[in-house]
Short mmCIF file of C-alpha atoms and ligand atoms in Angstrom, two decimals:
data_model
loop_
_atom_site.label_atom_id
_atom_site.label_comp_id
_atom_site.label_asym_id
_atom_site.label_seq_id
_atom_site.Cartn_x
_atom_site.Cartn_y
_atom_site.Cartn_z
CA MET A 969 22.30 -186.52 23.06
CA LYS A 970 23.87 -189.95 21.88
CA ALA A 971 23.09 -192.96 23.60
CA ALA A 972 25.46 -196.26 24.08
CA ILE A 973 23.59 -198.53 22.04
CA SER A 974 24.99 -201.14 20.08
CA GLU A 975 24.89 -202.38 16.59
CA PHE A 976 22.48 -204.96 16.94
CA ASP A 977 20.45 -203.32 19.43
CA LEU A 978 19.63 -200.40 16.33
CA ILE A 979 19.14 -202.90 13.51
CA ALA A 980 17.06 -205.03 16.25
CA ARG A 981 15.16 -201.34 17.66
CA TYR A 982 15.11 -199.44 14.60
CA PHE A 983 15.18 -201.98 11.45
CA LYS A 984 13.37 -204.82 12.06
CA ARG A 985 9.61 -204.22 11.21
CA ALA A 986 7.68 -207.40 10.63
CA VAL A 987 7.91 -208.84 7.23
CA PRO A 988 4.79 -210.47 4.49
CA ALA A 989 4.95 -214.05 5.51
CA GLY A 990 7.01 -216.80 2.80
CA MET A 991 9.63 -213.85 3.67
CA LEU A 992 12.80 -214.51 6.11
CA GLY A 993 13.81 -210.82 7.15
CA GLY A 994 16.76 -209.67 8.60
CA GLY A 995 18.17 -211.72 11.61
CA ASP A 996 19.97 -214.31 9.71
CA ASP A 997 22.48 -213.68 7.45
CA CYS A 998 20.98 -213.92 4.29
CA ALA A 999 17.18 -213.10 3.81
CA LEU A 1000 14.87 -214.97 1.59
CA PHE A 1001 12.07 -214.22 -0.65
CA SER A 1002 10.14 -216.10 -3.10
CA VAL A 1003 9.66 -214.95 -6.98
CA PRO A 1004 6.18 -215.87 -8.86
CA THR A 1005 6.84 -218.86 -11.10
CA GLY A 1006 8.14 -217.21 -14.72
CA GLN A 1007 9.05 -213.85 -13.36
CA GLN A 1008 12.42 -212.52 -13.89
CA VAL A 1009 13.54 -210.31 -10.74
CA ALA A 1010 14.67 -207.02 -10.98
CA THR A 1011 17.55 -205.63 -9.45
CA SER A 1012 18.86 -202.50 -8.24
CA THR A 1013 21.25 -200.36 -6.20
CA ASP A 1014 21.84 -196.50 -5.51
CA LEU A 1015 24.46 -194.64 -2.81
CA LEU A 1016 23.59 -191.71 -1.55
CA LEU A 1017 26.85 -190.03 0.37
CA GLU A 1018 26.16 -187.44 2.96
CA GLY A 1019 28.23 -183.83 0.52
CA ARG A 1020 26.96 -185.29 -2.86
CA HIS A 1021 23.84 -186.69 -2.71
CA PHE A 1022 21.89 -184.99 0.32
CA PHE A 1023 22.59 -181.78 2.84
CA SER A 1024 23.85 -182.77 5.82
CA ASP A 1025 21.23 -180.93 8.09
CA VAL A 1026 18.58 -182.71 6.09
CA ASP A 1027 15.49 -183.68 7.69
CA PRO A 1028 16.24 -187.57 8.45
CA ARG A 1029 12.62 -188.39 7.88
CA THR A 1030 12.35 -187.46 4.52
CA LEU A 1031 15.85 -189.03 4.05
CA GLY A 1032 14.48 -192.17 4.32
CA HIS A 1033 11.96 -191.57 2.42
CA LYS A 1034 14.17 -190.27 -0.76
CA ALA A 1035 16.92 -193.28 -0.31
CA LEU A 1036 14.75 -195.55 -1.01
CA ALA A 1037 12.42 -193.78 -3.88
CA VAL A 1038 15.21 -193.19 -5.67
CA ASN A 1039 15.69 -197.25 -5.53
CA LEU A 1040 11.74 -197.69 -6.23
CA SER A 1041 11.98 -195.23 -9.17
CA ASP A 1042 15.05 -197.33 -11.17
CA LEU A 1043 11.84 -199.92 -10.41
CA ALA A 1044 9.22 -198.20 -12.27
CA ALA A 1045 11.39 -197.09 -15.09
CA MET A 1046 11.43 -200.83 -15.95
CA GLY A 1047 8.00 -201.75 -15.00
CA ALA A 1048 9.11 -203.74 -12.23
CA LEU A 1049 7.19 -204.25 -9.06
CA PRO A 1050 8.42 -204.22 -5.55
CA VAL A 1051 8.90 -207.00 -3.29
CA GLY A 1052 11.96 -205.70 -0.98
CA CYS A 1053 14.81 -204.17 -0.38
CA LEU A 1054 18.01 -204.14 1.62
CA LEU A 1055 19.48 -201.11 3.60
CA GLY A 1056 23.15 -200.39 4.20
CA LEU A 1057 23.83 -197.68 6.68
CA GLY A 1058 28.28 -195.97 7.60
CA LEU A 1059 26.58 -193.65 10.52
CA PRO A 1060 29.61 -191.60 12.01
CA ASP A 1061 27.98 -191.87 15.06
CA ILE A 1062 24.62 -192.46 16.71
CA ASP A 1063 21.68 -190.48 17.22
CA GLU A 1064 19.21 -192.57 17.71
CA SER A 1065 15.94 -189.59 17.12
CA TRP A 1066 17.80 -189.02 13.93
CA ILE A 1067 17.22 -192.94 13.04
CA ALA A 1068 14.00 -193.05 14.23
CA SER A 1069 12.97 -190.51 11.47
CA PHE A 1070 15.14 -192.07 8.76
CA ALA A 1071 13.91 -195.84 9.87
CA ASP A 1072 9.58 -194.11 9.98
CA GLY A 1073 10.45 -192.11 6.14
CA PHE A 1074 11.83 -194.92 4.86
CA TYR A 1075 9.02 -197.72 5.98
CA ASP A 1076 6.64 -195.79 5.40
CA LEU A 1077 7.07 -195.75 1.19
CA ALA A 1078 8.16 -198.90 1.48
CA GLY A 1079 4.40 -200.32 2.89
CA ARG A 1080 2.97 -197.78 1.00
CA HIS A 1081 4.62 -199.96 -2.64
CA GLY A 1082 4.77 -203.30 -0.94
CA CYS A 1083 8.63 -203.21 -0.42
CA ALA A 1084 9.47 -205.29 2.31
CA LEU A 1085 12.79 -204.13 4.31
CA ILE A 1086 14.65 -207.22 4.72
CA GLY A 1087 18.01 -207.33 5.76
CA GLY A 1088 21.16 -205.18 5.29
CA ASP A 1089 24.22 -203.70 6.82
CA THR A 1090 25.31 -201.24 9.55
CA THR A 1091 28.62 -199.79 10.50
CA ARG A 1092 30.25 -197.08 11.68
CA SER A 1093 31.68 -194.74 9.35
CA LEU A 1094 34.75 -192.51 9.14
CA HIS A 1095 33.31 -189.76 7.38
CA GLY A 1096 29.09 -188.88 7.15
CA ILE A 1097 26.89 -190.51 6.52
CA THR A 1098 26.53 -193.17 4.09
CA ILE A 1099 23.46 -194.84 2.60
CA SER A 1100 22.83 -197.89 0.52
CA VAL A 1101 19.73 -199.38 -0.93
CA THR A 1102 19.44 -202.53 -3.24
CA VAL A 1103 15.58 -202.73 -4.12
CA PHE A 1104 13.95 -206.09 -5.65
CA GLY A 1105 10.94 -206.30 -8.24
CA THR A 1106 9.20 -208.65 -10.79
CA VAL A 1107 8.93 -208.56 -14.15
CA ALA A 1108 7.28 -210.99 -16.54
CA PRO A 1109 10.23 -212.23 -18.87
CA ARG A 1110 10.42 -209.89 -22.00
CA ARG A 1111 7.83 -207.16 -20.24
CA ALA A 1112 10.53 -205.01 -18.74
CA LEU A 1113 10.89 -201.71 -20.25
CA ARG A 1114 14.02 -201.09 -21.23
CA ARG A 1115 16.26 -198.22 -22.65
CA SER A 1116 17.20 -199.83 -26.09
CA ALA A 1117 13.46 -200.15 -27.46
CA ALA A 1118 12.22 -196.69 -29.05
CA ARG A 1119 11.52 -196.77 -32.19
CA PRO A 1120 11.65 -193.85 -34.84
CA GLY A 1121 8.17 -192.03 -35.05
CA ASP A 1122 7.40 -193.02 -31.51
CA ASP A 1123 6.73 -190.10 -29.42
CA ILE A 1124 8.65 -188.88 -26.37
CA TRP A 1125 6.47 -188.83 -22.64
CA VAL A 1126 7.83 -187.22 -19.27
CA SER A 1127 5.93 -187.67 -15.87
CA GLY A 1128 5.29 -184.89 -13.87
CA VAL A 1129 6.29 -181.65 -13.77
CA LEU A 1130 9.72 -179.96 -13.94
CA GLY A 1131 12.21 -177.67 -12.81
CA ALA A 1132 11.66 -177.85 -9.03
CA ALA A 1133 14.36 -180.22 -7.67
CA ASP A 1134 16.33 -178.11 -9.60
CA ILE A 1135 15.68 -174.88 -8.03
CA ALA A 1136 15.36 -175.63 -4.74
CA CYS A 1137 18.58 -177.51 -4.49
CA ARG A 1138 20.36 -174.62 -6.05
CA MET A 1139 18.59 -172.67 -3.29
CA LEU A 1140 19.62 -174.87 -0.35
CA ALA A 1141 22.75 -174.83 -1.74
CA GLY A 1142 23.40 -170.91 -2.27
CA THR A 1143 24.24 -171.18 -5.69
CA ILE A 1144 20.95 -168.62 -6.03
CA GLY A 1145 19.66 -166.27 -3.72
CA THR A 1146 16.07 -168.07 -1.40
CA ASP A 1147 12.89 -166.41 -1.78
CA VAL A 1148 11.74 -168.25 1.25
CA ASP A 1149 8.45 -168.74 0.26
CA LEU A 1150 9.03 -169.93 -3.49
CA LEU A 1151 11.62 -172.46 -1.53
CA ARG A 1152 8.77 -174.14 0.18
CA GLN A 1153 6.45 -174.74 -2.62
CA LEU A 1154 9.44 -176.45 -4.44
CA ARG A 1155 11.60 -178.79 -1.56
CA GLY A 1156 9.09 -181.08 -1.96
CA ALA A 1157 10.24 -182.24 -5.39
CA LEU A 1158 14.10 -182.37 -4.13
CA GLU A 1159 13.51 -184.30 -0.52
CA THR A 1160 9.81 -186.41 -1.39
CA PRO A 1161 10.22 -187.11 -5.20
CA THR A 1162 7.32 -189.54 -5.27
CA PRO A 1163 8.53 -192.99 -7.46
CA ARG A 1164 6.45 -193.42 -10.97
CA VAL A 1165 5.72 -197.26 -9.59
CA GLU A 1166 2.84 -197.59 -10.81
CA LEU A 1167 2.50 -195.72 -14.00
CA GLY A 1168 5.68 -197.97 -14.63
CA GLN A 1169 4.09 -200.81 -14.48
CA ALA A 1170 0.61 -199.33 -16.60
CA LEU A 1171 3.29 -198.66 -19.21
CA ILE A 1172 4.45 -202.12 -19.61
CA GLU A 1173 1.51 -202.14 -21.99
CA TYR A 1174 2.56 -198.87 -23.94
CA ALA A 1175 5.59 -198.00 -23.81
CA HIS A 1176 8.53 -199.30 -25.76
CA ALA A 1177 11.39 -197.52 -23.85
CA ALA A 1178 11.52 -195.73 -20.56
CA ILE A 1179 13.68 -194.46 -17.99
CA ASP A 1180 13.82 -192.48 -14.66
CA VAL A 1181 15.34 -188.81 -15.19
CA SER A 1182 17.68 -188.78 -12.36
CA ASP A 1183 20.83 -187.05 -14.05
CA GLY A 1184 18.59 -184.40 -16.27
CA LEU A 1185 16.24 -184.97 -19.18
CA LEU A 1186 18.49 -184.32 -22.44
CA GLN A 1187 21.63 -186.94 -20.51
CA ASP A 1188 18.60 -189.53 -19.20
CA LEU A 1189 16.72 -189.35 -22.65
CA SER A 1190 20.28 -189.92 -24.70
CA HIS A 1191 20.86 -192.93 -22.83
CA ILE A 1192 18.06 -194.08 -24.75
CA LEU A 1193 19.19 -192.79 -27.51
CA ARG A 1194 22.03 -194.42 -27.28
CA ALA A 1195 20.81 -197.38 -26.35
CA SER A 1196 17.50 -197.85 -29.45
CA GLY A 1197 20.67 -196.06 -32.53
CA CYS A 1198 18.25 -193.25 -32.88
CA GLY A 1199 17.50 -189.40 -32.52
CA ALA A 1200 14.80 -187.08 -31.18
CA ARG A 1201 13.45 -183.96 -31.85
CA LEU A 1202 12.32 -182.03 -28.41
CA HIS A 1203 9.62 -178.42 -27.67
CA GLU A 1204 10.49 -177.02 -25.47
CA SER A 1205 7.48 -175.02 -25.23
CA ALA A 1206 5.27 -178.45 -24.12
CA ILE A 1207 7.94 -179.58 -21.12
CA PRO A 1208 5.36 -179.32 -18.36
CA LEU A 1209 7.22 -176.17 -15.85
CA HIS A 1210 6.42 -176.78 -11.89
CA PRO A 1211 3.52 -174.36 -11.42
CA ALA A 1212 5.56 -172.89 -8.68
CA LEU A 1213 8.07 -170.87 -11.18
CA LYS A 1214 5.48 -170.02 -13.78
CA ASN A 1215 5.74 -166.60 -12.03
CA LEU A 1216 9.95 -167.03 -12.52
CA ALA A 1217 9.23 -167.90 -16.32
CA ALA A 1218 7.57 -164.48 -17.16
CA GLU A 1219 11.04 -162.75 -16.21
CA PRO A 1220 13.72 -162.55 -18.99
CA GLN A 1221 17.16 -162.85 -16.68
CA ALA A 1222 15.56 -166.68 -15.02
CA GLN A 1223 15.01 -168.02 -19.19
CA ALA A 1224 18.77 -168.96 -18.96
CA MET A 1225 18.39 -170.25 -15.03
CA LEU A 1226 14.89 -172.64 -15.97
CA ARG A 1227 16.43 -173.70 -19.25
CA GLN A 1228 19.40 -175.70 -17.31
CA ALA A 1229 16.66 -176.20 -14.60
CA VAL A 1230 14.43 -178.11 -16.83
CA LEU A 1231 16.12 -179.85 -19.25
CA ALA A 1232 19.49 -180.57 -17.48
CA GLY A 1233 18.44 -180.36 -13.85
CA GLY A 1234 18.52 -184.18 -11.80
CA ASP A 1235 16.51 -185.53 -8.91
CA LEU A 1236 13.70 -185.60 -10.80
CA TYR A 1237 12.41 -189.01 -10.27
CA GLU A 1238 9.66 -188.69 -13.08
CA LEU A 1239 9.66 -190.82 -16.39
CA CYS A 1240 10.94 -190.32 -19.62
CA PHE A 1241 9.59 -192.79 -22.18
CA THR A 1242 8.33 -193.36 -25.49
CA ALA A 1243 5.62 -194.74 -27.52
CA PRO A 1244 3.88 -195.31 -30.40
CA VAL A 1245 1.29 -192.55 -31.13
CA GLU A 1246 -1.37 -195.00 -31.63
CA ALA A 1247 -0.67 -194.93 -27.79
CA HIS A 1248 -1.39 -191.55 -27.64
CA ALA A 1249 -4.96 -191.68 -26.26
CA MET A 1250 -4.67 -194.47 -23.82
CA ILE A 1251 -1.53 -192.57 -22.19
CA LEU A 1252 -3.77 -189.21 -21.53
CA ARG A 1253 -5.85 -191.72 -20.28
CA LEU A 1254 -3.70 -193.34 -18.36
CA SER A 1255 -2.23 -189.84 -16.96
CA THR A 1256 -6.26 -188.89 -15.65
CA ALA A 1257 -6.43 -192.97 -14.07
CA LEU A 1258 -3.52 -192.21 -12.38
CA ASN A 1259 -3.42 -187.83 -11.11
CA ILE A 1260 -0.49 -187.56 -12.64
CA PRO A 1261 0.22 -185.05 -15.36
CA LEU A 1262 1.87 -187.22 -18.68
CA SER A 1263 2.65 -184.90 -21.40
CA PRO A 1264 4.36 -186.16 -25.33
CA ILE A 1265 7.53 -183.00 -25.37
CA GLY A 1266 8.89 -184.73 -28.77
CA SER A 1267 9.16 -187.66 -31.13
CA ILE A 1268 11.91 -190.22 -31.54
CA THR A 1269 13.76 -190.03 -35.50
CA GLN A 1270 15.34 -192.35 -37.44
CA ALA A 1271 18.24 -189.29 -37.43
CA PRO A 1272 21.00 -189.40 -34.88
CA GLY A 1273 21.39 -186.23 -32.35
CA LEU A 1274 19.75 -184.64 -30.13
CA VAL A 1275 17.70 -181.17 -31.67
CA VAL A 1276 15.61 -179.23 -28.64
CA TYR A 1277 13.66 -176.75 -30.26
CA ASP A 1278 12.51 -173.30 -28.57
CA ARG A 1279 9.18 -171.63 -27.94
CA ALA A 1280 10.20 -169.59 -31.06
CA GLY A 1281 10.21 -172.47 -33.38
CA GLN A 1282 14.20 -172.40 -32.93
CA ALA A 1283 16.64 -175.15 -32.52
CA ILE A 1284 18.82 -174.27 -29.38
CA SER A 1285 22.81 -174.59 -30.18
CA ASP A 1286 23.88 -175.39 -27.03
CA PRO A 1287 21.14 -176.68 -25.34
CA PRO A 1288 22.41 -177.50 -21.34
CA SER A 1289 23.97 -180.85 -20.29
CA GLY A 1290 22.91 -183.15 -17.17
CA PHE A 1291 24.58 -184.00 -14.38
CA ASP A 1292 28.08 -186.59 -14.22
CA HIS A 1293 29.68 -187.25 -10.95
CA PHE A 1294 33.28 -187.43 -12.82
CA ARG A 1295 33.30 -184.36 -15.02
CA ILE A 1296 35.96 -181.97 -14.85
CA GLY A 1297 35.53 -178.34 -14.49
P1 ADP B 28 26.46 -211.05 8.93
O1 ADP B 28 27.26 -210.70 10.24
O2 ADP B 28 26.09 -211.70 8.73
O3 ADP B 28 26.68 -209.06 7.56
P2 ADP B 28 25.10 -208.75 9.98
O4 ADP B 28 25.51 -208.76 11.45
O5 ADP B 28 26.00 -207.43 9.81
O6 ADP B 28 24.75 -209.89 10.07
O7 ADP B 28 23.49 -208.63 10.44
C1 ADP B 28 23.02 -208.90 11.00
C2 ADP B 28 21.81 -209.10 10.53
O8 ADP B 28 20.81 -207.63 10.14
C3 ADP B 28 21.72 -209.42 9.00
O9 ADP B 28 20.11 -210.15 8.71
C4 ADP B 28 21.51 -207.99 8.21
O10 ADP B 28 20.53 -208.07 7.40
C5 ADP B 28 20.33 -207.12 9.27
N1 ADP B 28 20.66 -205.95 9.23
C6 ADP B 28 21.79 -205.05 9.17
N2 ADP B 28 21.82 -203.80 9.66
C7 ADP B 28 20.45 -203.15 8.65
C8 ADP B 28 19.73 -202.81 8.64
N3 ADP B 28 20.40 -201.47 8.32
N4 ADP B 28 18.60 -202.94 7.89
C9 ADP B 28 17.89 -203.67 8.23
N5 ADP B 28 19.10 -204.95 8.41
C10 ADP B 28 19.63 -204.75 8.92
MG1 MG B 29 26.52 -207.79 7.87
#
């Protein structure tokens, strides 16, 4: 049922919850927020397009969560503390129950991370739903986790478990057969990823470089390598697989698909980071304290190039590459 509601009523009804004292939220021409003395603002924006980044029939509550989660993940990858965000929405029509659920999913995650929604823009779109979120965070100068800070000899770590989002996405897209029970266990990784915000801030003490894995582990790691001017060695057997995929891993015909999912699958929002060997024990303690799996999966080398060793210790000759929106073919 599509009710007639004005743009202004829509914003007032769904996107104008209270903001913390000292901030000016939606309702004026700009939002206002303070930054603690001596801190820098970290900011990032991500665009989500219907049919490109999410399926048209996705649960709007999970979409609200994900639209913010992918942005919080960028703050996490720099070690920044979330402060606030802006939400741009292009909607082809107004379905109030859809918007209410979307807003609930968005505010729920925002509340958990103290990331107030302080403004945005809402407009009618001609084709499909467009969502643009911009986040703001704070970080001390020269403390942010930069892509360019990896050093030869560093361990390479990854948070969480891998493979689930890619396999779930392929099942939902119909490019592989759907196993209903397996999809139920995997789809949370795709639809409601957990941004590793606390981890990112804790890693400021221990890590050199970090990136969030949005386009595939190898591709995102290669951004660190390029920015840092070094290479890397990875061990496939050390990369943690989502537990629900372990049965599949025993089937020979599933090997190539799993390798692709783990090495090149995107939409993951785990952190890949490098840290000196001396930090190893502290990082394992952090893993226990935050209850997040953290796995050492390889090391940074002086020599350029990214070599992945398979379970037999052989270099994989043609490892799968990650996602690129503009790649031809
Ligand atoms: P302007 O004409 O200055 O662009 P708008 O009429 O677009 O202002 O928006 C009115 C107010 O509502 C602004 O403060 C804006 O930040 C806020 N707003 C608009 N859309 C959203 C949204 N999707 N989420 C949160 N705040 C919004
Ligand atoms: Mg506007």
